[in-house]
XYZ file of C-alpha atoms in Angstrom:
569
model
C 24.411 35.359 51.419
C 23.248 32.119 50.205
C 22.639 31.149 44.975
C 20.054 28.568 39.970
C 17.366 26.702 38.550
C 18.430 23.120 37.732
C 15.910 22.873 34.975
C 14.865 19.275 34.446
C 12.200 20.353 31.961
C 9.961 18.116 29.918
C 10.970 14.650 31.049
C 8.820 11.632 31.525
C 8.944 9.071 34.317
C 12.425 7.719 34.710
C 13.985 10.335 32.448
C 15.841 12.014 35.292
C 18.019 8.940 35.736
C 20.111 10.081 32.800
C 20.494 13.552 34.271
C 21.334 12.763 37.873
C 23.833 14.966 39.617
C 26.078 12.088 40.517
C 26.226 10.451 37.099
C 29.757 9.623 35.974
C 31.599 11.197 33.094
C 34.009 9.486 30.761
C 36.749 12.042 31.393
C 39.089 10.668 28.744
C 36.352 10.857 26.129
C 35.457 14.345 27.276
C 38.955 15.581 26.562
C 39.767 13.569 23.453
C 36.363 13.655 21.786
C 34.271 10.771 20.503
C 34.218 11.759 16.856
C 37.009 12.357 14.385
C 38.365 15.868 14.549
C 36.402 16.727 17.695
C 37.674 19.268 20.213
C 37.228 19.129 23.979
C 33.779 20.716 23.743
C 32.715 19.438 20.310
C 32.070 15.704 20.384
C 29.342 13.098 20.609
C 28.985 10.004 22.749
C 26.896 6.920 22.181
C 23.168 7.706 21.861
C 23.934 11.349 21.006
C 23.631 13.371 17.806
C 23.652 16.977 16.666
C 20.213 18.634 16.431
C 18.705 19.996 13.254
C 17.983 23.713 13.104
C 14.283 23.016 13.669
C 14.946 20.777 16.672
C 17.264 23.348 18.186
C 14.604 26.045 17.964
C 11.586 23.969 19.051
C 12.687 21.299 21.552
C 12.601 21.992 25.280
C 16.147 22.308 26.615
C 17.359 20.229 29.576
C 20.469 20.132 31.741
C 23.345 17.727 31.194
C 25.017 15.717 33.951
C 27.034 17.770 36.405
C 30.700 16.667 36.242
C 31.848 14.934 39.459
C 34.839 17.269 39.720
C 32.396 20.175 40.005
C 30.957 18.554 43.117
C 34.360 18.639 44.802
C 34.345 22.425 44.396
C 30.722 22.579 45.573
C 31.651 20.510 48.650
C 34.544 22.867 49.381
C 32.180 25.841 49.035
C 29.805 24.168 51.515
C 32.646 23.965 54.058
C 33.717 27.576 53.418
C 30.178 28.903 53.829
C 29.775 26.740 56.940
C 32.745 28.630 58.342
C 31.658 32.065 57.136
C 28.109 31.944 58.451
C 29.105 30.067 61.580
C 31.325 33.031 62.425
C 29.501 36.030 60.918
C 26.135 34.934 62.339
C 27.509 35.561 65.831
C 28.883 39.063 65.325
C 25.753 41.072 66.204
C 25.373 39.581 69.685
C 29.149 39.242 70.205
C 29.652 42.982 69.690
C 26.353 44.392 70.984
C 25.879 42.746 74.373
C 28.018 42.470 77.496
C 29.780 39.311 78.644
C 27.816 37.029 80.978
C 25.220 39.710 81.855
C 22.355 38.027 83.773
C 19.003 38.155 81.983
C 20.545 39.524 78.746
C 21.111 37.982 75.351
C 24.572 36.395 74.880
C 27.371 38.887 74.315
C 31.042 39.666 74.827
C 32.097 43.214 73.963
C 29.112 45.276 75.169
C 29.557 47.949 72.482
C 25.844 48.526 71.773
C 23.490 48.081 68.824
C 24.808 50.876 66.602
C 28.431 49.760 66.908
C 27.451 46.163 66.227
C 25.450 47.150 63.154
C 28.211 49.463 61.933
C 30.923 46.810 62.281
C 28.647 44.258 60.626
C 28.219 46.611 57.690
C 31.984 47.173 57.561
C 32.582 43.416 57.462
C 30.094 43.032 54.616
C 31.709 45.963 52.784
C 35.197 44.522 53.194
C 34.214 40.985 52.183
C 32.756 42.250 48.909
C 35.384 44.786 47.884
C 38.266 42.314 48.191
C 36.967 40.072 45.356
C 38.357 42.682 42.949
C 41.874 41.859 44.186
C 41.199 38.129 43.968
C 39.911 38.462 40.417
C 42.920 40.489 39.281
C 45.375 37.978 40.731
C 43.485 35.046 39.199
C 42.873 36.469 35.731
C 46.300 38.047 35.325
C 48.791 36.002 37.340
C 47.880 32.885 39.316
C 44.733 31.366 37.839
C 41.638 30.537 39.890
C 42.938 27.391 41.610
C 46.126 28.869 43.068
C 44.376 32.106 44.035
C 41.732 30.186 45.986
C 44.383 28.183 47.866
C 46.452 31.255 48.801
C 43.454 33.202 50.088
C 42.168 30.119 51.913
C 45.392 30.168 53.929
C 44.743 33.791 54.922
C 41.142 32.939 55.788
C 42.284 30.193 58.178
C 44.685 32.596 59.940
C 41.783 35.027 60.493
C 39.636 32.256 61.970
C 42.416 31.297 64.372
C 42.878 34.907 65.526
C 39.136 35.239 66.212
C 38.984 31.947 68.112
C 42.042 32.610 70.280
C 40.979 36.162 71.207
C 37.465 35.062 72.220
C 38.591 33.020 75.234
C 37.247 34.360 78.560
C 40.602 35.801 79.688
C 40.934 37.774 76.442
C 37.385 39.111 76.653
C 37.803 40.242 80.267
C 41.189 41.879 79.611
C 40.226 43.813 76.470
C 41.895 41.586 73.878
C 38.686 40.468 72.176
C 37.874 43.756 70.445
C 41.215 44.291 68.651
C 41.252 40.563 67.890
C 37.830 40.912 66.293
C 38.933 43.823 64.080
C 42.096 42.005 62.959
C 40.183 38.808 62.220
C 37.473 40.681 60.316
C 40.119 42.212 58.060
C 41.923 38.913 57.425
C 38.755 36.825 56.988
C 37.293 39.454 54.663
C 40.432 39.377 52.544
C 40.339 35.584 52.384
C 36.631 35.563 51.568
C 37.099 37.986 48.691
C 39.883 35.999 47.085
C 37.802 32.841 47.223
C 34.390 34.220 46.236
C 35.466 35.908 43.005
C 36.960 32.661 41.722
C 35.116 29.689 43.154
C 31.804 30.201 41.328
C 33.420 30.753 37.879
C 35.705 27.785 38.525
C 32.807 25.446 39.319
C 31.094 26.425 36.061
C 34.380 25.991 34.162
C 34.203 22.281 34.936
C 31.523 21.821 32.247
C 33.264 22.101 28.888
C 30.670 21.197 26.259
C 29.389 24.242 24.400
C 27.198 22.950 21.551
C 23.635 21.763 22.219
C 23.071 18.113 21.283
C 20.335 15.479 21.209
C 20.553 12.585 23.671
C 18.388 9.457 23.501
C 17.342 8.336 26.990
C 16.932 4.734 28.118
C 13.178 4.933 27.537
C 13.786 5.930 23.897
C 12.830 9.553 24.347
C 15.097 12.221 22.879
C 15.927 15.479 24.669
C 17.924 18.564 23.712
C 20.833 19.030 26.122
C 21.863 22.667 26.467
C 24.944 24.313 27.994
C 23.065 27.316 29.406
C 20.590 25.113 31.249
C 23.461 22.961 32.520
C 25.250 26.018 33.891
C 22.006 26.907 35.675
C 22.004 23.402 37.133
C 25.575 23.713 38.371
C 24.908 27.077 40.003
C 21.752 25.703 41.575
C 23.726 22.955 43.301
C 26.314 25.568 44.213
C 23.765 27.902 45.820
C 22.016 25.004 47.527
C 25.331 23.957 49.131
C 25.893 27.532 50.281
C 22.584 27.527 52.108
C 23.146 24.131 53.689
C 26.504 25.404 54.908
C 24.942 28.573 56.286
C 22.892 26.485 58.727
C 26.081 26.217 60.774
C 24.938 29.307 62.650
C 22.210 27.168 64.262
C 24.937 25.167 65.993
C 27.250 28.101 66.709
C 24.493 30.262 68.207
C 23.502 27.374 70.501
C 27.128 26.928 71.573
C 27.410 30.684 72.130
C 24.231 30.589 74.236
C 24.926 27.444 76.266
C 28.739 27.156 76.439
C 30.941 30.103 75.444
C 32.252 32.100 72.513
C 35.579 30.388 71.830
C 34.086 26.924 71.141
C 31.424 28.616 68.998
C 34.198 30.082 66.828
C 36.385 26.962 67.025
C 33.875 24.691 65.272
C 33.738 26.707 61.981
C 37.529 27.127 62.153
C 37.984 23.351 62.181
C 35.496 23.041 59.304
C 37.650 25.368 57.233
C 40.549 22.959 57.577
C 38.218 20.379 56.014
C 37.373 22.910 53.281
C 41.013 23.245 52.248
C 41.447 19.463 52.308
C 38.395 18.811 50.113
C 39.463 21.431 47.585
C 43.012 20.025 47.508
C 41.661 16.521 46.752
C 40.576 17.601 43.283
C 43.858 19.263 42.296
C 44.573 16.712 39.521
C 40.992 16.605 38.219
C 39.921 20.222 37.801
C 39.652 22.005 34.487
C 41.950 24.986 35.049
C 41.598 28.008 32.776
C 45.054 29.643 32.684
C 45.513 33.349 33.451
C 45.324 35.487 30.330
C 47.349 38.568 31.239
C 46.511 42.137 32.145
C 42.830 42.144 31.188
C 41.942 45.231 33.243
C 44.697 47.376 31.743
C 43.899 46.071 28.281
C 40.194 46.796 28.759
C 40.943 50.325 30.002
C 43.139 51.001 26.962
C 40.464 49.597 24.663
C 37.754 51.824 26.172
C 39.959 54.905 25.928
C 40.767 54.043 22.326
C 37.066 53.685 21.516
C 36.382 57.205 22.778
C 39.381 58.657 20.964
C 38.729 56.862 17.666
C 34.998 57.673 17.626
C 35.745 61.376 18.083
C 38.366 61.294 15.324
C 35.960 59.501 12.991
C 33.191 62.046 13.602
C 35.556 64.902 12.870
C 36.493 63.248 9.572
C 32.825 62.697 8.717
C 33.044 58.907 8.883
C 30.155 57.177 10.671
C 30.030 53.404 11.187
C 26.690 51.660 10.747
C 25.621 48.097 11.449
C 23.834 45.597 9.237
C 20.505 47.165 10.264
C 21.656 50.600 9.095
C 21.791 52.020 12.634
C 24.811 53.911 13.927
C 27.321 51.782 15.797
C 28.253 52.539 19.395
C 31.466 54.351 20.251
C 33.056 51.087 21.385
C 32.853 49.711 17.822
C 35.500 52.246 16.827
C 37.987 50.502 19.148
C 38.153 47.520 16.796
C 41.451 47.586 14.873
C 39.520 46.856 11.679
C 37.521 50.071 12.171
C 40.339 52.398 13.243
C 41.439 55.230 10.975
C 45.042 54.707 12.055
C 45.929 51.617 14.072
C 48.448 52.541 16.829
C 51.379 50.211 17.344
C 50.401 49.855 21.003
C 47.106 48.099 20.208
C 47.178 44.701 21.937
C 43.618 43.571 21.220
C 41.623 42.382 18.258
C 38.023 42.746 17.099
C 36.920 39.734 19.128
C 38.230 41.288 22.346
C 36.090 44.382 21.723
C 32.985 42.197 21.280
C 33.817 40.360 24.515
C 34.328 43.629 26.368
C 30.948 44.879 25.151
C 29.334 41.690 26.492
C 31.008 42.201 29.874
C 29.880 45.829 30.066
C 26.330 44.806 29.219
C 26.300 42.396 32.163
C 27.760 45.001 34.491
C 25.014 47.510 33.625
C 22.436 45.100 34.996
C 24.375 44.913 38.266
C 24.024 48.643 38.949
C 20.725 48.081 40.756
C 21.899 45.290 43.057
C 23.363 47.459 45.872
C 19.852 48.329 47.062
C 18.979 44.611 47.018
C 21.994 43.869 49.234
C 21.088 46.776 51.502
C 17.825 44.953 52.165
C 19.545 41.593 52.486
C 21.990 42.965 55.053
C 19.101 43.839 57.382
C 18.766 40.122 58.025
C 22.106 39.833 59.816
C 21.858 42.999 61.904
C 18.552 44.862 62.309
C 16.366 41.756 62.082
C 18.614 40.039 64.635
C 18.235 43.092 66.887
C 14.476 43.049 66.272
C 14.298 39.406 67.383
C 16.217 40.405 70.536
C 13.288 42.681 71.410
C 10.783 39.844 70.962
C 10.041 36.671 72.871
C 12.212 33.861 71.453
C 11.576 31.353 74.221
C 14.627 29.291 75.157
C 16.582 29.883 71.926
C 18.970 32.796 71.222
C 17.635 35.671 69.137
C 20.277 35.293 66.407
C 19.074 31.806 65.555
C 16.025 33.272 63.797
C 18.018 34.236 60.686
C 18.428 30.526 59.870
C 14.819 30.445 58.697
C 16.160 32.011 55.499
C 18.522 29.182 54.433
C 16.078 26.506 55.586
C 13.433 27.928 53.263
C 15.968 28.180 50.443
C 17.062 24.564 50.889
C 13.443 23.459 50.636
C 12.351 25.752 47.814
C 15.293 25.665 45.380
C 14.523 22.030 44.412
C 10.832 22.950 44.077
C 11.669 25.725 41.636
C 14.144 23.456 39.908
C 11.983 20.381 39.515
C 8.448 21.765 39.415
C 8.024 25.498 38.844
C 10.579 26.245 36.108
C 10.019 22.961 34.208
C 6.262 23.494 34.474
C 6.574 26.958 32.966
C 8.781 25.612 30.167
C 6.247 22.898 29.347
C 3.659 25.647 29.020
C 5.956 27.542 26.672
C 6.685 30.228 29.278
C 10.359 31.122 29.663
C 11.025 33.646 32.428
C 14.060 35.639 31.312
C 16.812 36.688 33.739
C 15.753 40.348 33.865
C 12.184 39.389 34.764
C 13.437 36.983 37.435
C 15.638 39.678 38.957
C 12.709 42.140 38.890
C 10.506 39.663 40.756
C 13.289 39.122 43.278
C 13.596 42.859 43.858
C 9.850 43.173 44.478
C 9.877 40.270 46.944
C 12.739 41.885 48.844
C 10.760 45.146 49.049
C 7.814 43.204 50.477
C 10.131 41.605 53.062
C 11.322 45.012 54.281
C 7.795 46.436 54.359
C 6.692 43.461 56.451
C 9.664 43.972 58.809
C 8.555 47.594 59.295
C 5.063 46.421 60.252
C 6.468 43.906 62.766
C 8.730 46.551 64.272
C 5.689 48.792 64.730
C 3.953 45.917 66.540
C 7.001 45.510 68.804
C 7.057 49.216 69.668
C 3.303 49.184 70.329
C 3.551 46.329 72.833
C 4.661 46.407 76.473
C 6.217 46.278 78.841
C 9.096 48.262 77.308
C 7.481 49.633 74.129
C 9.905 51.778 72.059
C 12.902 51.424 74.394
C 13.348 47.725 75.169
C 17.146 47.933 75.466
C 18.404 44.398 76.177
C 14.917 43.297 77.223
C 12.014 42.099 75.115
C 8.383 43.041 74.684
C 5.571 40.499 74.787
C 5.609 39.741 71.061
C 6.427 36.320 69.636
C 9.483 36.186 67.364
C 7.496 33.763 65.181
C 5.993 36.878 63.573
C 9.363 37.382 61.874
C 9.112 34.166 59.831
C 7.361 35.688 56.768
C 10.103 38.350 56.505
C 12.801 35.682 56.204
C 10.664 33.731 53.733
C 10.226 36.780 51.488
C 13.993 37.464 51.647
C 14.713 33.868 50.628
C 12.237 34.028 47.741
C 13.879 37.258 46.605
C 17.246 35.490 46.606
C 15.954 32.645 44.438
C 14.834 35.092 41.777
C 17.484 37.840 42.030
C 20.667 36.606 43.688
C 20.849 33.213 41.958
C 20.025 34.784 38.603
C 22.691 37.425 39.192
C 25.345 34.731 39.619
C 24.135 32.996 36.477
C 24.120 36.259 34.527
C 27.616 37.204 35.703
C 29.037 33.914 34.448
C 27.107 33.418 31.219
C 27.457 37.004 29.986
C 31.150 37.346 30.777
C 33.656 36.381 28.064
C 36.002 33.528 28.940
C 38.912 35.854 29.679
C 36.908 38.069 32.056
C 34.776 35.699 34.135
C 36.499 36.315 37.475
C 36.521 40.072 36.910
C 32.811 40.221 35.996
C 31.948 37.917 38.906
C 33.909 40.160 41.266
C 32.004 43.191 39.965
C 28.730 41.406 40.707
C 29.996 40.611 44.213
C 31.131 44.229 44.551
C 27.474 45.275 44.404
C 27.168 43.676 47.850
C 29.891 46.068 48.952
C 27.740 48.876 47.552
C 24.898 47.649 49.732
C 27.156 47.882 52.784
C 28.092 51.453 51.859
C 24.413 52.355 51.619
C 23.853 50.686 54.994
C 26.325 53.088 56.608
C 23.965 55.906 55.582
C 21.248 54.232 57.655
C 23.401 53.683 60.732
C 21.882 56.669 62.575
C 18.389 55.155 62.312
C 19.489 51.557 62.953
C 18.571 51.881 66.596
C 15.496 52.226 68.792
C 13.054 53.861 68.419
C 13.803 54.533 64.722
C 13.803 51.015 63.259
C 10.316 51.392 61.752
C 11.608 54.340 59.738
C 14.721 52.346 58.769
C 12.757 49.383 57.393
C 10.185 51.646 55.681
C 12.761 53.711 53.770
C 14.657 50.605 52.694
C 11.427 48.987 51.458
C 10.478 52.094 49.487
C 13.929 52.313 47.859
C 13.840 48.670 46.840
C 10.351 48.912 45.369
C 11.174 52.042 43.392
C 14.468 50.672 42.077
C 12.757 47.436 41.038
C 10.501 49.248 38.575
C 13.307 51.484 37.304
C 15.434 48.375 36.742
C 12.709 46.652 34.731
C 12.038 49.750 32.637
C 15.749 49.954 31.756
C 16.459 46.308 30.964
C 13.269 44.390 30.123
C 14.322 44.280 26.447
C 17.323 42.115 27.366
C 15.002 39.152 27.962
C 14.345 38.936 24.225
C 17.866 37.615 23.785
C 17.967 35.350 26.854
C 15.062 32.996 26.351
């Protein structure tokens, strides 16, 4: 995968100088405050003031400066994604094709298209179920920083296993396949522990919570907003992910022109750099300490809500809100609303409100598995499709890099032109609407892929059974599919990351983020259902069904959640 909109908003010429990504922070002032009695997130600097109620409701909101310490984490994420995509981008060819077969695409294991697709789906599944473990360890025991370091060590071991077992002697003597399975398991475990914590940790580096007015050097005043700043941070974060993912351009060329072990060695060495960069910031990061057994506490709270609501109904007591409507069952879990408060209750009313917020975010995520099902086609079936087309002198698996290249180019356009332009016109596209648009774009991408596959099957000389050969169709026809996938990511995937962080209470950010990442695991599970039609001559059917599912789920999603945008403008 590659993730938000760094909204610059309504700024005049020269205004952006005060909002540059590299601008320095006065760290001491940030922690001590610049006004009497200020807390770490409640202070003013020179040329700043609190807004009036009217200003807060009418002024266009802009992003604050991104703290330099956040960029250390972003740089580390760039290195990690460089490693991940540099390795994972090779798996389809590595597994599918034979080693040094004349006239064939590069390969090593010769296990065929279905096995390659199945193992690719397993790797995706494993990488996105392990974040649950990473989140539990971070939120309950170690904290995000230590958890990331521990899992980074595992990740590096997995990279070394993959590199050492891909040498020619290992491939020829049958050691490459078990080495691949072992490395997939270890790398997936390391990836999960990192992914559930690194994105919440980068957002944690911005500590100011109250909106404030800042006077720029040109005398203009702007309203600086935390939510827009978090979008900015995630936008840089997602941009770095996509720059890092371009590593597969280099690794696929090395695979094609040299051999497999140096192709895997380069991302392994980059991961050593990743650990070093992350370690550099150890004394600068804002570290949110672990808060205890959140999952067990949440489970007890939910069970108590069910039990207390039933008891209240039996006694004829019904809770109503300020609007006179009946309260949800979870409201009965608040100690202040319980008929009899058990001694075992370890939460307060605020915890129940936070849990409700987390559950609300998680409901939105229920539709993402189909999105990731579509996204996963890019690393397996679209790679296989390119292998059946004319790619000239470049390997077929290099085509997937069109996706991050488009993202790298378009994220700044959305950030600096499209979103600010809409805000100046008074149009605020809420997160649910953005996700809906992303879902529709992904459906279009899959429908287009089905059309291209039909063209491939309708063209000679091999038609519907090209095997390891290619028909006379240019792989350039694939470009729009990757562009639509990338556009879908800008609207859906980036917004999903933003939503997971902003809607999660402070004590549950890693857990909620891991649940969002888990939806990718759901996509891999769905992909297993399509494994029987992920081969020739059934790929048209595969792409068509996936496109139809995504389109249908997009409209169901919007019908269920469009009202949420009223509260997220």
